[in-house]
Short mmCIF file of C-alpha atoms and ligand atoms in Angstrom, two decimals:
data_model
loop_
_atom_site.label_atom_id
_atom_site.label_comp_id
_atom_site.label_asym_id
_atom_site.label_seq_id
_atom_site.Cartn_x
_atom_site.Cartn_y
_atom_site.Cartn_z
CA ILE A 101 -65.10 -41.93 21.53
CA LYS A 102 -62.70 -41.70 24.44
CA ARG A 103 -61.26 -38.18 24.26
CA PRO A 104 -62.31 -35.70 26.94
CA LEU A 105 -64.41 -32.70 26.00
CA LEU A 106 -62.38 -29.59 25.29
CA ALA A 107 -63.84 -26.19 26.13
CA ALA A 108 -62.96 -24.96 22.62
CA GLU A 109 -65.11 -27.69 21.11
CA SER A 110 -68.12 -26.90 23.23
CA ASP A 111 -69.93 -24.88 20.57
CA VAL A 112 -69.52 -27.73 18.11
CA ILE A 113 -70.47 -30.41 20.58
CA PHE A 114 -73.10 -28.50 22.48
CA GLY A 115 -76.50 -29.87 21.77
CA GLY A 116 -74.98 -33.10 20.53
CA ARG A 117 -75.11 -31.65 17.02
CA GLY A 118 -72.78 -33.41 14.63
CA MET A 119 -72.40 -36.34 16.99
CA THR A 120 -74.19 -39.62 16.67
CA LEU A 121 -76.42 -40.75 19.52
CA GLU A 122 -73.82 -43.39 20.32
CA GLN A 123 -71.02 -40.82 20.61
CA THR A 124 -73.22 -38.63 22.79
CA ILE A 125 -73.94 -41.51 25.16
CA ASN A 126 -70.33 -42.70 25.18
CA ASP A 127 -69.14 -39.21 26.17
CA THR A 128 -71.83 -39.10 28.85
CA ASN A 129 -70.69 -42.45 30.22
CA THR A 130 -67.05 -41.32 30.29
CA TYR A 131 -68.16 -38.30 32.30
CA TYR A 132 -70.20 -40.46 34.69
CA ARG A 133 -67.17 -42.69 35.26
CA GLN A 134 -64.86 -39.74 35.87
CA GLN A 135 -67.36 -38.34 38.36
CA GLN A 136 -67.81 -41.81 39.91
CA ARG A 137 -71.55 -41.62 39.37
CA ALA A 138 -71.91 -44.87 37.43
CA VAL A 139 -69.78 -47.45 35.60
CA ILE A 140 -71.37 -48.03 32.21
CA TYR A 141 -69.68 -49.10 28.99
CA LYS A 142 -70.69 -49.81 25.44
CA LYS A 143 -70.01 -53.44 24.65
CA PRO A 144 -67.49 -54.03 21.86
CA THR A 145 -68.89 -55.26 18.55
CA PRO A 146 -68.46 -59.03 18.42
CA ILE A 147 -66.10 -60.11 15.65
CA GLN A 148 -65.39 -63.57 14.32
CA ILE A 149 -61.66 -63.72 13.65
CA VAL A 150 -60.52 -66.06 10.87
CA LYS A 151 -56.93 -65.10 10.10
CA VAL A 152 -54.28 -63.26 12.11
CA ASP A 153 -50.76 -62.33 10.99
CA TYR A 154 -47.96 -61.97 13.50
CA PRO A 155 -45.38 -59.78 11.78
CA GLN A 156 -41.94 -59.74 13.39
CA ARG A 157 -41.33 -56.85 15.73
CA SER A 158 -44.83 -55.45 15.43
CA LYS A 159 -48.23 -56.25 16.79
CA ALA A 160 -50.64 -58.88 15.53
CA VAL A 161 -52.75 -57.88 12.51
CA ILE A 162 -56.18 -59.35 11.93
CA ARG A 163 -56.36 -60.08 8.19
CA GLU A 164 -59.74 -61.76 7.90
CA ALA A 165 -62.67 -61.30 10.23
CA TYR A 166 -66.44 -60.89 10.09
CA PHE A 167 -69.02 -58.95 12.04
CA ARG A 168 -71.19 -61.17 14.20
CA GLN A 169 -74.70 -60.51 15.40
CA ALA A 170 -74.60 -59.18 18.94
CA SER A 171 -76.62 -61.37 21.30
CA THR A 172 -77.31 -58.57 23.76
CA THR A 173 -77.89 -54.82 23.88
CA ASP A 174 -75.47 -51.91 23.43
CA TYR A 175 -74.77 -50.83 26.98
CA ASN A 176 -74.65 -52.22 30.48
CA GLY A 177 -73.14 -51.41 33.83
CA VAL A 178 -73.70 -50.62 37.48
CA TYR A 179 -75.27 -47.64 39.19
CA GLN A 180 -75.81 -47.49 42.96
CA GLY A 181 -76.00 -51.26 43.25
CA ARG A 182 -78.36 -51.57 40.27
CA TYR A 183 -77.68 -53.39 37.04
CA LEU A 184 -78.49 -51.11 34.09
CA ASP A 185 -78.99 -52.45 30.58
CA PHE A 186 -79.99 -50.40 27.59
CA GLU A 187 -80.09 -49.95 23.87
CA ALA A 188 -79.65 -46.65 22.01
CA LYS A 189 -81.71 -46.08 18.86
CA GLU A 190 -82.61 -43.21 16.58
CA THR A 191 -85.37 -42.57 14.06
CA THR A 192 -86.16 -39.81 11.60
CA ASN A 193 -89.87 -40.50 12.08
CA LYS A 194 -91.83 -37.73 13.77
CA LYS A 195 -94.80 -39.50 15.26
CA SER A 196 -93.71 -42.94 16.28
CA PHE A 197 -90.70 -45.18 16.84
CA PRO A 198 -90.50 -48.12 14.39
CA LEU A 199 -90.18 -51.58 15.94
CA LYS A 200 -88.02 -52.70 13.02
CA ASN A 201 -85.15 -50.75 14.67
CA PHE A 202 -85.04 -53.53 17.25
CA HIS A 203 -84.00 -57.15 16.89
CA GLU A 204 -85.60 -60.23 18.39
CA HIS A 205 -82.42 -61.07 20.40
CA GLN A 206 -82.40 -57.59 21.98
CA VAL A 207 -86.02 -57.95 23.07
CA LYS A 208 -85.31 -61.43 24.42
CA HIS A 209 -82.26 -60.11 26.28
CA PHE A 210 -84.41 -57.38 27.89
CA GLN A 211 -86.91 -60.02 29.02
CA ASN A 212 -84.12 -62.10 30.58
CA CYS A 213 -82.59 -59.10 32.37
CA LEU A 214 -85.97 -57.88 33.63
CA HIS A 215 -86.55 -61.36 35.03
CA GLN A 216 -83.34 -60.85 37.05
CA GLN A 217 -84.59 -57.43 38.22
CA GLY A 218 -82.26 -55.45 36.02
CA ILE A 219 -83.16 -51.85 35.10
CA CYS A 220 -83.79 -52.04 31.36
CA PHE A 221 -84.60 -49.25 28.93
CA THR A 222 -83.92 -47.70 25.57
CA ILE A 223 -82.61 -44.23 24.87
CA MET A 224 -84.51 -43.05 21.81
CA ARG A 225 -83.64 -40.10 19.67
CA PHE A 226 -86.20 -38.55 17.36
CA ALA A 227 -83.66 -36.94 15.05
CA SER A 228 -86.08 -34.72 13.12
CA LEU A 229 -87.55 -33.35 16.34
CA GLU A 230 -84.21 -33.36 18.21
CA ARG A 231 -86.00 -34.93 21.18
CA TYR A 232 -84.61 -37.69 23.39
CA PHE A 233 -86.44 -40.13 25.64
CA LEU A 234 -85.51 -42.77 28.13
CA THR A 235 -88.21 -45.38 27.62
CA PRO A 236 -88.75 -48.41 29.90
CA ALA A 237 -88.05 -51.71 28.15
CA THR A 238 -91.49 -52.87 29.28
CA LEU A 239 -93.10 -50.46 26.79
CA LEU A 240 -91.04 -51.94 23.95
CA LEU A 241 -91.99 -55.46 25.05
CA LYS A 242 -95.68 -54.56 25.09
CA TYR A 243 -95.65 -53.24 21.51
CA TRP A 244 -93.29 -55.99 20.33
CA GLN A 245 -95.68 -58.69 21.49
CA GLN A 246 -98.68 -56.95 19.92
CA GLN A 247 -97.08 -56.30 16.54
CA THR A 248 -98.46 -59.41 14.85
CA ASN A 249 -101.87 -57.77 15.33
CA GLY A 250 -100.93 -54.76 13.25
CA ARG A 251 -99.18 -51.75 14.73
CA LYS A 252 -95.42 -51.84 13.90
CA SER A 253 -94.30 -48.79 15.88
CA ILE A 254 -94.60 -47.17 19.30
CA PRO A 255 -96.55 -43.88 19.13
CA LEU A 256 -94.64 -40.81 20.33
CA THR A 257 -97.64 -39.92 22.51
CA GLU A 258 -97.18 -43.23 24.34
CA ILE A 259 -93.42 -42.61 24.72
CA ILE A 260 -94.10 -39.15 26.17
CA LYS A 261 -96.59 -40.67 28.63
CA THR A 262 -94.53 -43.69 29.74
CA GLY A 263 -90.96 -42.49 29.22
CA TYR A 264 -88.82 -39.63 30.48
CA GLU A 265 -87.71 -36.82 28.20
CA LEU A 266 -83.97 -36.10 28.31
CA GLN A 267 -82.35 -32.72 27.71
CA ILE A 268 -79.13 -32.19 25.79
CA GLY A 269 -76.64 -30.32 27.96
CA TYR A 270 -72.96 -29.59 28.22
CA GLN A 271 -71.51 -31.88 30.92
CA PRO A 272 -72.71 -34.50 30.63
CA LEU A 273 -74.06 -34.22 27.10
CA LEU A 274 -77.14 -36.32 27.78
CA ASP A 275 -77.82 -36.62 31.49
CA TYR A 276 -79.97 -39.74 31.76
CA LEU A 277 -79.32 -40.87 35.35
CA GLY A 278 -82.07 -38.62 36.71
CA ALA A 279 -84.52 -40.48 34.47
CA VAL A 280 -83.01 -43.78 35.66
CA ASP A 281 -83.73 -42.70 39.26
CA GLN A 282 -87.37 -42.12 38.30
CA LEU A 283 -87.59 -45.46 36.51
CA ILE A 284 -86.13 -47.25 39.57
CA GLN A 285 -88.65 -45.53 41.85
CA LYS A 286 -91.52 -46.50 39.59
CA THR A 287 -90.26 -50.10 39.35
CA GLN A 288 -90.08 -50.36 43.14
CA GLN A 289 -93.64 -49.06 43.49
CA MET A 290 -94.85 -51.79 41.15
CA ASP A 291 -93.11 -54.58 43.12
CA ILE P 1188 -68.32 -71.55 23.17
CA LYS P 1189 -72.00 -71.54 22.31
CA ARG P 1190 -72.87 -75.18 21.56
CA PRO P 1191 -74.94 -77.05 24.12
CA LEU P 1192 -73.43 -79.94 26.03
CA LEU P 1193 -74.09 -83.31 24.48
CA ALA P 1194 -74.46 -86.35 26.73
CA ALA P 1195 -71.96 -88.26 24.56
CA GLU P 1196 -69.32 -85.63 25.26
CA SER P 1197 -69.81 -85.72 28.98
CA ASP P 1198 -66.83 -87.96 29.71
CA VAL P 1199 -64.59 -85.63 27.76
CA ILE P 1200 -66.05 -82.48 29.24
CA PHE P 1201 -66.65 -83.76 32.73
CA GLY P 1202 -64.30 -82.18 35.17
CA GLY P 1203 -63.60 -79.36 32.74
CA ARG P 1204 -60.61 -81.39 31.47
CA GLY P 1205 -59.48 -80.32 28.03
CA MET P 1206 -61.45 -77.10 28.27
CA THR P 1207 -59.98 -73.75 29.10
CA LEU P 1208 -61.27 -71.94 32.17
CA GLU P 1209 -62.95 -69.48 29.82
CA GLN P 1210 -64.82 -72.25 27.96
CA THR P 1211 -65.88 -73.80 31.25
CA ILE P 1212 -67.30 -70.48 32.48
CA ASN P 1213 -68.94 -69.68 29.15
CA ASP P 1214 -70.72 -73.05 29.17
CA THR P 1215 -71.79 -72.44 32.76
CA ASN P 1216 -73.19 -69.02 31.83
CA THR P 1217 -75.11 -70.50 28.89
CA TYR P 1218 -76.63 -73.00 31.30
CA TYR P 1219 -77.50 -70.27 33.81
CA ARG P 1220 -79.22 -68.29 31.05
CA GLN P 1221 -81.16 -71.32 29.82
CA GLN P 1222 -82.27 -72.01 33.39
CA GLN P 1223 -83.08 -68.30 33.91
CA ARG P 1224 -80.83 -68.20 36.96
CA ALA P 1225 -78.63 -65.30 35.81
CA VAL P 1226 -77.80 -63.30 32.66
CA ILE P 1227 -74.03 -63.16 32.37
CA TYR P 1228 -71.92 -62.82 29.23
CA LYS P 1229 -68.28 -62.62 28.35
CA LYS P 1230 -67.55 -59.26 26.79
CA PRO P 1231 -66.28 -59.42 23.21
CA THR P 1232 -62.60 -58.62 22.67
CA PRO P 1233 -62.32 -54.98 21.60
CA ILE P 1234 -60.95 -54.61 18.09
CA GLN P 1235 -59.79 -51.51 16.26
CA ILE P 1236 -60.99 -51.86 12.69
CA VAL P 1237 -58.90 -50.16 10.02
CA LYS P 1238 -60.04 -51.60 6.72
CA VAL P 1239 -63.27 -53.30 5.65
CA ASP P 1240 -64.08 -54.75 2.21
CA TYR P 1241 -67.66 -54.97 1.01
CA PRO P 1242 -67.64 -57.67 -1.66
CA GLN P 1243 -70.69 -57.76 -3.90
CA ARG P 1244 -73.34 -60.25 -2.85
CA SER P 1245 -71.52 -61.33 0.28
CA LYS P 1246 -70.95 -60.01 3.73
CA ALA P 1247 -68.43 -57.39 4.81
CA VAL P 1248 -64.89 -58.66 5.40
CA ILE P 1249 -62.56 -56.98 7.87
CA ARG P 1250 -59.15 -56.91 6.15
CA GLU P 1251 -57.09 -54.96 8.68
CA ALA P 1252 -57.75 -54.69 12.39
CA TYR P 1253 -55.87 -54.76 15.66
CA PHE P 1254 -56.51 -56.07 19.14
CA ARG P 1255 -57.11 -53.31 21.66
CA GLN P 1256 -56.50 -53.43 25.38
CA ALA P 1257 -59.79 -54.14 27.17
CA SER P 1258 -60.65 -51.40 29.66
CA THR P 1259 -62.76 -53.66 31.86
CA THR P 1260 -62.95 -57.26 33.04
CA ASP P 1261 -64.01 -60.43 31.22
CA TYR P 1262 -67.55 -60.95 32.44
CA ASN P 1263 -70.53 -59.00 33.72
CA GLY P 1264 -74.24 -59.36 34.09
CA VAL P 1265 -77.22 -59.46 36.39
CA TYR P 1266 -78.26 -61.93 39.07
CA GLN P 1267 -81.29 -61.39 41.32
CA GLY P 1268 -81.08 -57.63 40.98
CA ARG P 1269 -77.32 -57.58 41.60
CA TYR P 1270 -74.65 -56.43 39.19
CA LEU P 1271 -71.92 -59.07 38.91
CA ASP P 1272 -68.49 -58.32 37.49
CA PHE P 1273 -65.62 -60.74 37.34
CA GLU P 1274 -62.37 -61.81 35.78
CA ALA P 1275 -61.29 -65.41 35.10
CA LYS P 1276 -57.61 -66.30 35.54
CA GLU P 1277 -55.49 -69.42 35.76
CA THR P 1278 -52.04 -70.20 37.10
CA THR P 1279 -49.78 -73.25 37.13
CA ASN P 1280 -48.34 -72.11 40.47
CA LYS P 1281 -49.17 -74.32 43.42
CA LYS P 1282 -48.84 -72.06 46.43
CA SER P 1283 -49.91 -68.58 45.34
CA PHE P 1284 -51.64 -66.60 42.60
CA PRO P 1285 -49.28 -64.16 40.80
CA LEU P 1286 -50.45 -60.54 40.64
CA LYS P 1287 -48.85 -60.17 37.20
CA ASN P 1288 -51.83 -62.09 35.82
CA PHE P 1289 -53.88 -58.93 36.42
CA HIS P 1290 -53.69 -55.55 34.76
CA GLU P 1291 -53.90 -52.11 36.31
CA HIS P 1292 -57.08 -51.27 34.34
CA GLN P 1293 -58.84 -54.41 35.63
CA VAL P 1294 -58.00 -53.51 39.22
CA LYS P 1295 -59.18 -49.93 38.64
CA HIS P 1296 -62.40 -51.22 37.07
CA PHE P 1297 -63.06 -53.40 40.14
CA GLN P 1298 -62.55 -50.37 42.40
CA ASN P 1299 -65.03 -48.36 40.33
CA CYS P 1300 -67.63 -51.14 40.33
CA LEU P 1301 -67.23 -51.77 44.07
CA HIS P 1302 -67.82 -48.05 44.63
CA GLN P 1303 -71.18 -48.55 42.85
CA GLN P 1304 -71.94 -51.56 45.06
CA GLY P 1305 -71.34 -54.12 42.35
CA ILE P 1306 -70.49 -57.71 43.31
CA CYS P 1307 -66.90 -58.10 42.11
CA PHE P 1308 -64.69 -61.15 42.18
CA THR P 1309 -62.25 -63.34 40.29
CA ILE P 1310 -62.60 -66.98 39.42
CA MET P 1311 -59.15 -68.48 39.87
CA ARG P 1312 -58.00 -71.83 38.62
CA PHE P 1313 -54.92 -73.49 40.05
CA ALA P 1314 -54.30 -75.72 37.04
CA SER P 1315 -51.67 -77.99 38.63
CA LEU P 1316 -53.90 -78.61 41.64
CA GLU P 1317 -57.14 -78.64 39.61
CA ARG P 1318 -58.70 -76.39 42.27
CA TYR P 1319 -61.02 -73.45 41.62
CA PHE P 1320 -61.84 -70.49 43.83
CA LEU P 1321 -64.20 -67.56 43.72
CA THR P 1322 -62.18 -64.82 45.38
CA PRO P 1323 -63.61 -61.41 46.38
CA ALA P 1324 -62.08 -58.53 44.40
CA THR P 1325 -61.30 -56.86 47.73
CA LEU P 1326 -58.60 -59.49 48.39
CA LEU P 1327 -56.96 -58.74 45.04
CA LEU P 1328 -57.10 -54.99 45.76
CA LYS P 1329 -55.45 -55.49 49.14
CA TYR P 1330 -52.48 -57.41 47.69
CA TRP P 1331 -52.30 -55.15 44.63
CA GLN P 1332 -51.90 -52.05 46.78
CA GLN P 1333 -49.27 -53.72 48.96
CA GLN P 1334 -47.16 -55.11 46.12
CA THR P 1335 -44.70 -52.21 46.01
CA ASN P 1336 -43.64 -53.40 49.49
CA GLY P 1337 -42.57 -56.78 48.20
CA ARG P 1338 -45.03 -59.66 47.86
CA LYS P 1339 -46.12 -60.11 44.22
CA SER P 1340 -48.69 -62.86 44.67
CA ILE P 1341 -51.68 -63.84 46.78
CA PRO P 1342 -50.93 -66.89 48.96
CA LEU P 1343 -53.21 -69.90 48.39
CA THR P 1344 -53.75 -70.10 52.17
CA GLU P 1345 -55.23 -66.57 52.03
CA ILE P 1346 -57.42 -67.51 49.04
CA ILE P 1347 -58.71 -70.58 50.89
CA LYS P 1348 -59.50 -68.42 53.94
CA THR P 1349 -61.16 -65.47 52.14
CA GLY P 1350 -62.53 -67.09 49.00
CA TYR P 1351 -64.96 -69.89 48.21
CA GLU P 1352 -63.80 -73.14 46.68
CA LEU P 1353 -65.76 -74.23 43.60
CA GLN P 1354 -66.37 -77.80 42.49
CA ILE P 1355 -66.30 -78.97 38.90
CA GLY P 1356 -69.57 -80.66 38.04
CA TYR P 1357 -71.66 -81.72 35.11
CA GLN P 1358 -74.47 -79.20 34.69
CA PRO P 1359 -73.36 -76.54 35.14
CA LEU P 1360 -69.67 -77.28 34.73
CA LEU P 1361 -68.57 -74.81 37.36
CA ASP P 1362 -71.45 -73.79 39.60
CA TYR P 1363 -70.32 -70.47 41.08
CA LEU P 1364 -73.66 -68.82 41.98
CA GLY P 1365 -73.73 -70.50 45.39
CA ALA P 1366 -70.41 -68.82 46.17
CA VAL P 1367 -71.86 -65.55 44.83
CA ASP P 1368 -74.75 -65.91 47.31
CA GLN P 1369 -72.24 -66.26 50.13
CA LEU P 1370 -70.22 -63.28 48.91
CA ILE P 1371 -73.41 -61.17 48.75
CA GLN P 1372 -74.34 -62.20 52.29
CA LYS P 1373 -70.89 -61.34 53.59
CA THR P 1374 -70.93 -57.99 51.75
CA GLN P 1375 -74.29 -57.10 53.33
CA GLN P 1376 -73.00 -57.98 56.81
CA MET P 1377 -70.10 -55.57 56.35
CA ASP P 1378 -72.35 -52.68 55.27
MG1 MG O 2527 -77.96 -49.30 19.19
MG1 MG O 2528 -59.35 -63.44 31.91
#
């Protein structure tokens, strides 16, 4: 969603209510770009194009195409010299975040980016609780690797302990760069 | 292009002949990922989807969609903690690279990424000369801003002086990370 926030819409938009997590993050990223705080975009959905018509005097029309599996995560970009890479996910669960919301290729992509010292995380929304967390990708990787042994979700208690809770606001709607600063600090301490 | 290089194809592929610049770079990026040297992808083309059919027992078919103008550059990713962002362009000119090959939004995106300390450049192919250069985005910006005063292209002599010539090889096809190392070094010296 590319339109700027209008003051008249603020009571609708405030609290992110009625918007998807993706819209909330996209609006936040637009704000960050306008304020020159970070340059982060959602990647377009990859499409396999099979047939295109070129009507005279008007623009090309795609007439047959298919959705392809994305090989990476939703978002990436640059912030103060750092490469950021993240995935946005929501659940209606109240006590844990299901691993089935993630795909093998996303987990693999996080591993590859972490190996290159990227800053990798997920933004998780617990819709029923209306709580948001920025969670280091390393926590996802830990539970992902253990899941053959049983547990198929990340407990909320663990997310609270390891992640950073985000607050819904007005401008930006979901200010997550403060949490990114904390994650970067923590990552540097572990180096 | 996702398929791996086959030895039997090497005489066809060698020298990048018969491949577009984009295919050559995509193959190089696949190799870099396999070798865990960098995680760089081409961004999918943004599409505006208007109509989707959901046939029974088969996958969704996009029946009407349009190409949208990309708001960023072709490629981005992470390399040794650095955010890389670049555009790939070719010309048949022999003495200069035309500025009309670039779009205002790409130039603006480079400015924004440079402001966040991203490593920004173009990979230029002079097709008639079969010469390749990694050119810092700052050179493009300089000529872009001056173009109202006359000159509408970047002289090859300037590209040779400011950029890094790349050699076509076998694996990877177009090894550009060495030039990236040099660009990073030069950027740090100027800080
Ligand atoms: Mg997502
Ligand atoms: Mg291009």
